[in-house]
PDB file of C-alpha atoms in Angstrom:
ATOM      1  CA  UNK A1374     -16.632 196.376 -13.977  1.00 86.00           C
ATOM      2  CA  UNK A1375     -19.692 198.233 -15.228  1.00 96.00           C
ATOM      3  CA  UNK A1376     -19.602 201.629 -16.928  1.00 97.00           C
ATOM      4  CA  UNK A1377     -22.305 204.162 -17.777  1.00 98.00           C
ATOM      5  CA  UNK A1378     -22.151 207.369 -19.784  1.00 98.00           C
ATOM      6  CA  UNK A1379     -23.774 210.467 -18.281  1.00 98.00           C
ATOM      7  CA  UNK A1380     -24.562 213.504 -20.442  1.00 98.00           C
ATOM      8  CA  UNK A1381     -25.357 216.614 -18.388  1.00 97.00           C
ATOM      9  CA  UNK A1382     -27.634 218.859 -20.429  1.00 94.00           C
ATOM     10  CA  UNK A1383     -28.125 222.381 -19.162  1.00 89.00           C
ATOM     11  CA  UNK A1384     -30.723 224.209 -21.233  1.00 87.00           C
ATOM     12  CA  UNK A1385     -30.114 227.730 -19.891  1.00 81.00           C
ATOM     13  CA  UNK A1386     -26.479 228.000 -20.963  1.00 79.00           C
ATOM     14  CA  UNK A1387     -25.043 231.450 -20.252  1.00 78.00           C
ATOM     15  CA  UNK A1388     -23.074 231.674 -23.500  1.00 82.00           C
ATOM     16  CA  UNK A1389     -25.644 229.943 -25.713  1.00 90.00           C
ATOM     17  CA  UNK A1390     -29.135 229.608 -24.164  1.00 88.00           C
ATOM     18  CA  UNK A1391     -31.173 226.706 -25.509  1.00 91.00           C
ATOM     19  CA  UNK A1392     -28.225 225.203 -27.381  1.00 94.00           C
ATOM     20  CA  UNK A1393     -29.159 221.645 -26.363  1.00 95.00           C
ATOM     21  CA  UNK A1394     -32.120 221.818 -28.731  1.00 95.00           C
ATOM     22  CA  UNK A1395     -30.323 223.548 -31.596  1.00 95.00           C
ATOM     23  CA  UNK A1396     -30.320 221.265 -34.630  1.00 95.00           C
ATOM     24  CA  UNK A1397     -27.324 219.684 -36.316  1.00 94.00           C
ATOM     25  CA  UNK A1398     -28.372 218.288 -39.679  1.00 92.00           C
ATOM     26  CA  UNK A1399     -31.955 218.228 -38.437  1.00 93.00           C
ATOM     27  CA  UNK A1400     -31.168 216.520 -35.118  1.00 95.00           C
ATOM     28  CA  UNK A1401     -31.099 218.422 -31.785  1.00 96.00           C
ATOM     29  CA  UNK A1402     -27.596 218.730 -30.343  1.00 97.00           C
ATOM     30  CA  UNK A1403     -28.376 216.692 -27.221  1.00 97.00           C
ATOM     31  CA  UNK A1404     -29.875 213.855 -29.274  1.00 97.00           C
ATOM     32  CA  UNK A1405     -26.861 213.941 -31.614  1.00 96.00           C
ATOM     33  CA  UNK A1406     -24.485 213.526 -28.662  1.00 97.00           C
ATOM     34  CA  UNK A1407     -26.665 210.822 -27.109  1.00 98.00           C
ATOM     35  CA  UNK A1408     -26.639 208.818 -30.351  1.00 97.00           C
ATOM     36  CA  UNK A1409     -22.843 209.002 -30.514  1.00 97.00           C
ATOM     37  CA  UNK A1410     -22.545 207.788 -26.926  1.00 98.00           C
ATOM     38  CA  UNK A1411     -25.100 204.991 -27.039  1.00 97.00           C
ATOM     39  CA  UNK A1412     -23.368 203.625 -30.157  1.00 97.00           C
ATOM     40  CA  UNK A1413     -20.508 202.569 -27.860  1.00 97.00           C
ATOM     41  CA  UNK A1414     -22.767 199.902 -26.379  1.00 97.00           C
ATOM     42  CA  UNK A1415     -22.533 201.495 -22.920  1.00 98.00           C
ATOM     43  CA  UNK A1416     -25.658 202.410 -20.965  1.00 98.00           C
ATOM     44  CA  UNK A1417     -26.200 206.118 -21.599  1.00 98.00           C
ATOM     45  CA  UNK A1418     -28.304 208.676 -19.725  1.00 98.00           C
ATOM     46  CA  UNK A1419     -29.048 212.349 -20.379  1.00 98.00           C
ATOM     47  CA  UNK A1420     -29.266 214.351 -17.144  1.00 98.00           C
ATOM     48  CA  UNK A1421     -31.247 217.579 -17.157  1.00 96.00           C
ATOM     49  CA  UNK A1422     -33.499 219.872 -15.152  1.00 94.00           C
ATOM     50  CA  UNK A1423     -35.091 221.228 -18.343  1.00 94.00           C
ATOM     51  CA  UNK A1424     -38.518 219.966 -19.287  1.00 95.00           C
ATOM     52  CA  UNK A1425     -37.823 220.745 -22.951  1.00 95.00           C
ATOM     53  CA  UNK A1426     -34.904 218.313 -23.014  1.00 96.00           C
ATOM     54  CA  UNK A1427     -36.725 215.651 -20.996  1.00 96.00           C
ATOM     55  CA  UNK A1428     -39.822 215.802 -23.203  1.00 96.00           C
ATOM     56  CA  UNK A1429     -37.728 215.399 -26.345  1.00 96.00           C
ATOM     57  CA  UNK A1430     -35.487 212.577 -25.151  1.00 97.00           C
ATOM     58  CA  UNK A1431     -38.088 210.634 -23.174  1.00 95.00           C
ATOM     59  CA  UNK A1432     -38.025 208.818 -19.833  1.00 93.00           C
ATOM     60  CA  UNK A1433     -36.072 205.843 -21.138  1.00 91.00           C
ATOM     61  CA  UNK A1434     -33.103 207.997 -22.122  1.00 96.00           C
ATOM     62  CA  UNK A1435     -33.313 210.962 -19.784  1.00 97.00           C
ATOM     63  CA  UNK A1436     -33.286 211.512 -16.020  1.00 97.00           C
ATOM     64  CA  UNK A1437     -34.622 214.672 -14.414  1.00 96.00           C
ATOM     65  CA  UNK A1438     -32.264 216.197 -11.853  1.00 96.00           C
ATOM     66  CA  UNK A1439     -32.374 219.162  -9.547  1.00 94.00           C
ATOM     67  CA  UNK A1440     -30.807 222.441 -10.596  1.00 91.00           C
ATOM     68  CA  UNK A1441     -27.009 222.204 -10.579  1.00 92.00           C
ATOM     69  CA  UNK A1442     -24.139 224.687 -10.806  1.00 90.00           C
ATOM     70  CA  UNK A1443     -22.229 222.507 -13.268  1.00 93.00           C
ATOM     71  CA  UNK A1444     -22.181 219.181 -15.068  1.00 94.00           C
ATOM     72  CA  UNK A1445     -20.138 217.403 -12.406  1.00 95.00           C
ATOM     73  CA  UNK A1446     -22.605 218.390  -9.698  1.00 95.00           C
ATOM     74  CA  UNK A1447     -25.454 217.140 -11.889  1.00 96.00           C
ATOM     75  CA  UNK A1448     -23.706 213.783 -12.336  1.00 97.00           C
ATOM     76  CA  UNK A1449     -23.094 213.444  -8.602  1.00 96.00           C
ATOM     77  CA  UNK A1450     -26.837 213.754  -8.007  1.00 95.00           C
ATOM     78  CA  UNK A1451     -27.470 210.392  -9.675  1.00 96.00           C
ATOM     79  CA  UNK A1452     -24.285 208.414  -8.962  1.00 95.00           C
ATOM     80  CA  UNK A1453     -25.230 205.733  -6.411  1.00 91.00           C
ATOM     81  CA  UNK A1454     -28.449 207.605  -5.583  1.00 90.00           C
ATOM     82  CA  UNK A1455     -30.193 206.578  -8.816  1.00 93.00           C
ATOM     83  CA  UNK A1456     -27.602 204.706 -10.894  1.00 94.00           C
ATOM     84  CA  UNK A1457     -25.317 201.968  -9.601  1.00 94.00           C
ATOM     85  CA  UNK A1458     -22.265 201.375 -11.801  1.00 96.00           C
ATOM     86  CA  UNK A1459     -18.567 201.010 -11.049  1.00 96.00           C
ATOM     87  CA  UNK A1460     -17.456 203.787 -13.392  1.00 97.00           C
ATOM     88  CA  UNK A1461     -19.072 206.792 -15.023  1.00 98.00           C
ATOM     89  CA  UNK A1462     -18.042 208.779 -18.096  1.00 98.00           C
ATOM     90  CA  UNK A1463     -19.288 212.374 -18.113  1.00 98.00           C
ATOM     91  CA  UNK A1464     -19.612 213.537 -21.725  1.00 98.00           C
ATOM     92  CA  UNK A1465     -20.582 217.175 -22.117  1.00 95.00           C
ATOM     93  CA  UNK A1466     -23.802 217.701 -24.042  1.00 94.00           C
ATOM     94  CA  UNK A1467     -22.072 220.151 -26.394  1.00 94.00           C
ATOM     95  CA  UNK A1468     -19.624 217.593 -27.852  1.00 96.00           C
ATOM     96  CA  UNK A1469     -21.250 216.361 -31.093  1.00 96.00           C
ATOM     97  CA  UNK A1470     -17.904 215.054 -32.347  1.00 97.00           C
ATOM     98  CA  UNK A1471     -17.236 212.755 -29.398  1.00 97.00           C
ATOM     99  CA  UNK A1472     -15.912 209.337 -30.440  1.00 97.00           C
ATOM    100  CA  UNK A1473     -15.909 205.889 -28.885  1.00 97.00           C
ATOM    101  CA  UNK A1474     -12.111 205.921 -28.895  1.00 97.00           C
ATOM    102  CA  UNK A1475     -12.049 209.043 -26.713  1.00 98.00           C
ATOM    103  CA  UNK A1476     -14.628 207.575 -24.337  1.00 98.00           C
ATOM    104  CA  UNK A1477     -12.736 204.291 -24.035  1.00 97.00           C
ATOM    105  CA  UNK A1478      -9.437 206.111 -23.472  1.00 98.00           C
ATOM    106  CA  UNK A1479     -10.907 208.042 -20.535  1.00 98.00           C
ATOM    107  CA  UNK A1480     -12.509 204.877 -19.198  1.00 97.00           C
ATOM    108  CA  UNK A1481      -9.210 203.006 -19.386  1.00 96.00           C
ATOM    109  CA  UNK A1482      -7.355 205.760 -17.522  1.00 96.00           C
ATOM    110  CA  UNK A1483      -9.603 205.190 -14.493  1.00 96.00           C
ATOM    111  CA  UNK A1484      -7.413 202.273 -13.495  1.00 94.00           C
ATOM    112  CA  UNK A1485      -4.760 204.830 -12.475  1.00 94.00           C
ATOM    113  CA  UNK A1486      -6.864 207.519 -10.733  1.00 95.00           C
ATOM    114  CA  UNK A1487     -10.405 208.078  -9.498  1.00 95.00           C
ATOM    115  CA  UNK A1488     -10.968 211.109 -11.763  1.00 97.00           C
ATOM    116  CA  UNK A1489      -9.743 211.343 -15.360  1.00 98.00           C
ATOM    117  CA  UNK A1490     -10.107 213.618 -18.355  1.00 98.00           C
ATOM    118  CA  UNK A1491      -8.839 213.983 -21.918  1.00 98.00           C
ATOM    119  CA  UNK A1492      -6.827 216.496 -23.886  1.00 98.00           C
ATOM    120  CA  UNK A1493      -5.586 217.048 -27.396  1.00 97.00           C
ATOM    121  CA  UNK A1494      -2.850 219.357 -28.766  1.00 96.00           C
ATOM    122  CA  UNK A1495      -3.978 222.985 -28.766  1.00 95.00           C
ATOM    123  CA  UNK A1496      -4.631 224.539 -32.155  1.00 92.00           C
ATOM    124  CA  UNK A1497      -2.702 227.810 -32.422  1.00 91.00           C
ATOM    125  CA  UNK A1498      -5.881 229.659 -33.422  1.00 88.00           C
ATOM    126  CA  UNK A1499      -7.531 228.677 -30.126  1.00 91.00           C
ATOM    127  CA  UNK A1500      -4.813 229.908 -27.790  1.00 94.00           C
ATOM    128  CA  UNK A1501      -6.430 233.342 -27.386  1.00 94.00           C
ATOM    129  CA  UNK A1502      -9.994 232.013 -27.244  1.00 92.00           C
ATOM    130  CA  UNK A1503     -11.498 232.110 -23.704  1.00 92.00           C
ATOM    131  CA  UNK A1504     -13.967 229.395 -24.734  1.00 90.00           C
ATOM    132  CA  UNK A1505     -11.018 227.052 -25.285  1.00 93.00           C
ATOM    133  CA  UNK A1506      -9.837 225.586 -21.980  1.00 96.00           C
ATOM    134  CA  UNK A1507      -6.082 225.179 -21.584  1.00 97.00           C
ATOM    135  CA  UNK A1508      -4.622 222.303 -19.577  1.00 98.00           C
ATOM    136  CA  UNK A1509      -1.256 222.287 -17.824  1.00 98.00           C
ATOM    137  CA  UNK A1510      -0.113 218.758 -17.043  1.00 98.00           C
ATOM    138  CA  UNK A1511       2.844 216.427 -16.669  1.00 96.00           C
ATOM    139  CA  UNK A1512       3.401 212.710 -16.128  1.00 93.00           C
ATOM    140  CA  UNK A1513      -0.242 211.877 -16.701  1.00 94.00           C
ATOM    141  CA  UNK A1514      -1.561 214.294 -14.104  1.00 97.00           C
ATOM    142  CA  UNK A1515      -3.398 217.607 -14.461  1.00 98.00           C
ATOM    143  CA  UNK A1516      -1.925 220.593 -12.612  1.00 98.00           C
ATOM    144  CA  UNK A1517      -4.210 223.457 -13.695  1.00 98.00           C
ATOM    145  CA  UNK A1518      -6.952 224.524 -16.120  1.00 98.00           C
ATOM    146  CA  UNK A1519      -7.595 228.065 -17.346  1.00 97.00           C
ATOM    147  CA  UNK A1520      -9.269 230.129 -20.060  1.00 96.00           C
ATOM    148  CA  UNK A1521      -6.729 232.943 -20.416  1.00 95.00           C
ATOM    149  CA  UNK A1522      -4.516 233.332 -23.474  1.00 95.00           C
ATOM    150  CA  UNK A1523      -1.536 231.026 -23.142  1.00 94.00           C
ATOM    151  CA  UNK A1524       1.316 230.132 -25.446  1.00 93.00           C
ATOM    152  CA  UNK A1525       1.770 226.655 -23.969  1.00 94.00           C
ATOM    153  CA  UNK A1526      -0.428 223.878 -22.628  1.00 95.00           C
ATOM    154  CA  UNK A1527      -2.921 221.578 -24.328  1.00 97.00           C
ATOM    155  CA  UNK A1528      -6.602 221.760 -25.227  1.00 97.00           C
ATOM    156  CA  UNK A1529      -8.805 220.263 -22.530  1.00 97.00           C
ATOM    157  CA  UNK A1530     -11.851 218.369 -23.792  1.00 97.00           C
ATOM    158  CA  UNK A1531     -15.203 218.260 -21.996  1.00 92.00           C
ATOM    159  CA  UNK A1532     -15.159 214.630 -20.937  1.00 97.00           C
ATOM    160  CA  UNK A1533     -14.428 213.149 -17.506  1.00 98.00           C
ATOM    161  CA  UNK A1534     -14.256 209.714 -15.955  1.00 98.00           C
ATOM    162  CA  UNK A1535     -15.243 208.987 -12.348  1.00 97.00           C
ATOM    163  CA  UNK A1536     -14.808 205.918 -10.225  1.00 95.00           C
ATOM    164  CA  UNK A1537     -17.479 205.533  -7.562  1.00 90.00           C
ATOM    165  CA  UNK A1538     -15.047 206.840  -4.938  1.00 91.00           C
ATOM    166  CA  UNK A1539     -15.177 210.231  -6.681  1.00 94.00           C
ATOM    167  CA  UNK A1540     -18.709 210.764  -5.334  1.00 92.00           C
ATOM    168  CA  UNK A1541     -17.428 210.693  -1.742  1.00 92.00           C
ATOM    169  CA  UNK A1542     -14.501 212.964  -2.617  1.00 94.00           C
ATOM    170  CA  UNK A1543     -16.727 215.524  -4.318  1.00 93.00           C
ATOM    171  CA  UNK A1544     -19.238 215.582  -1.449  1.00 91.00           C
ATOM    172  CA  UNK A1545     -16.505 216.555   1.017  1.00 93.00           C
ATOM    173  CA  UNK A1546     -14.668 219.030  -1.221  1.00 95.00           C
ATOM    174  CA  UNK A1547     -14.503 222.796  -0.819  1.00 96.00           C
ATOM    175  CA  UNK A1548     -15.259 225.304  -3.572  1.00 95.00           C
ATOM    176  CA  UNK A1549     -12.527 227.924  -3.982  1.00 97.00           C
ATOM    177  CA  UNK A1550     -12.830 231.362  -5.672  1.00 97.00           C
ATOM    178  CA  UNK A1551     -10.765 230.334  -8.697  1.00 97.00           C
ATOM    179  CA  UNK A1552     -13.430 227.828  -9.752  1.00 96.00           C
ATOM    180  CA  UNK A1553     -15.995 230.631 -10.032  1.00 94.00           C
ATOM    181  CA  UNK A1554     -13.571 233.046 -11.662  1.00 95.00           C
ATOM    182  CA  UNK A1555     -12.596 230.581 -14.380  1.00 95.00           C
ATOM    183  CA  UNK A1556     -16.030 228.894 -14.546  1.00 93.00           C
ATOM    184  CA  UNK A1557     -14.174 225.574 -14.560  1.00 96.00           C
ATOM    185  CA  UNK A1558     -15.604 222.953 -12.230  1.00 95.00           C
ATOM    186  CA  UNK A1559     -12.574 220.664 -12.588  1.00 96.00           C
ATOM    187  CA  UNK A1560     -10.489 223.070 -10.503  1.00 97.00           C
ATOM    188  CA  UNK A1561     -12.370 221.864  -7.423  1.00 96.00           C
ATOM    189  CA  UNK A1562     -10.720 218.468  -7.671  1.00 97.00           C
ATOM    190  CA  UNK A1563      -7.231 219.959  -7.960  1.00 97.00           C
ATOM    191  CA  UNK A1564      -7.702 222.517  -5.207  1.00 97.00           C
ATOM    192  CA  UNK A1565      -8.858 219.791  -2.841  1.00 97.00           C
ATOM    193  CA  UNK A1566      -5.775 217.706  -3.521  1.00 95.00           C
ATOM    194  CA  UNK A1567      -7.528 215.100  -5.677  1.00 95.00           C
ATOM    195  CA  UNK A1568      -5.473 213.742  -8.552  1.00 96.00           C
ATOM    196  CA  UNK A1569      -6.927 214.125 -12.051  1.00 97.00           C
ATOM    197  CA  UNK A1570      -5.404 211.670 -14.481  1.00 98.00           C
ATOM    198  CA  UNK A1571      -5.110 212.870 -18.075  1.00 98.00           C
ATOM    199  CA  UNK A1572      -4.948 211.005 -21.352  1.00 98.00           C
ATOM    200  CA  UNK A1573      -4.075 212.340 -24.809  1.00 98.00           C
ATOM    201  CA  UNK A1574      -6.584 211.619 -27.581  1.00 98.00           C
ATOM    202  CA  UNK A1575      -7.123 212.542 -31.205  1.00 97.00           C
ATOM    203  CA  UNK A1576      -9.882 215.102 -31.711  1.00 96.00           C
ATOM    204  CA  UNK A1577     -10.663 216.956 -34.901  1.00 92.00           C
ATOM    205  CA  UNK A1578     -14.063 218.257 -33.919  1.00 93.00           C
ATOM    206  CA  UNK A1579     -15.860 221.312 -32.561  1.00 93.00           C
ATOM    207  CA  UNK A1580     -17.329 221.838 -29.103  1.00 94.00           C
ATOM    208  CA  UNK A1581     -20.497 223.932 -29.309  1.00 94.00           C
ATOM    209  CA  UNK A1582     -19.925 226.718 -26.770  1.00 91.00           C
ATOM    210  CA  UNK A1583     -21.300 229.652 -28.782  1.00 92.00           C
ATOM    211  CA  UNK A1584     -23.591 230.307 -31.768  1.00 93.00           C
ATOM    212  CA  UNK A1585     -20.459 230.804 -33.880  1.00 93.00           C
ATOM    213  CA  UNK A1586     -19.319 227.278 -32.994  1.00 93.00           C
ATOM    214  CA  UNK A1587     -22.601 225.940 -34.330  1.00 94.00           C
ATOM    215  CA  UNK A1588     -22.115 227.865 -37.569  1.00 95.00           C
ATOM    216  CA  UNK A1589     -18.553 226.542 -37.826  1.00 94.00           C
ATOM    217  CA  UNK A1590     -19.762 222.972 -37.232  1.00 95.00           C
ATOM    218  CA  UNK A1591     -22.295 223.215 -40.066  1.00 94.00           C
ATOM    219  CA  UNK A1592     -19.709 224.752 -42.367  1.00 93.00           C
ATOM    220  CA  UNK A1593     -17.201 222.012 -41.591  1.00 92.00           C
ATOM    221  CA  UNK A1594     -19.707 219.202 -42.042  1.00 91.00           C
ATOM    222  CA  UNK A1595     -21.008 220.533 -45.358  1.00 82.00           C
ATOM    223  CA  UNK A1596     -17.623 219.842 -46.977  1.00 62.00           C
TER     224      UNK A1596
END
């Protein structure tokens, strides 16, 4: 079984435009994430429609894609069409603290379902933060994702696993209003009756969703 890591990199982020090229200890965010992923030994590709990102990463590491509404859609553009692997791990380009253990955990969970993702216990301070996605799940299966304040549920992390069959499922799926309201692409799988397997992982990092997250990351890593 062959596995590749895909890193969707949207330059024009609504909450933090240009964040892919913001520097973490002198290294652009997207390059920082790429280095973490390629260290796993898995083939790794950055996917973008931004010339700035492509020019920085180079043709050997980066693939140009068409404009996409979300990271999953960007990944589906290259699965089978450009890249032929058995499994794909979608690591969000704003996860500088991604680890090989998290990636391997998501990869391993693909033996039980065609789409998988990861979660970690929700920090109390994040429960009222709309940038922190809450996951409701049971028995290894996701039931719902949301951004609203919630006093239960776990913290969903921006990493997904896809078997090749997921490409066919996604192509025939319908987009429902809740996906646009929440701005959470993973709801499309659930609302089309596709099982999302979930796996608990350890994560003591920061996802860079806003400029404040970047400040917090620098502060944390200066200690």
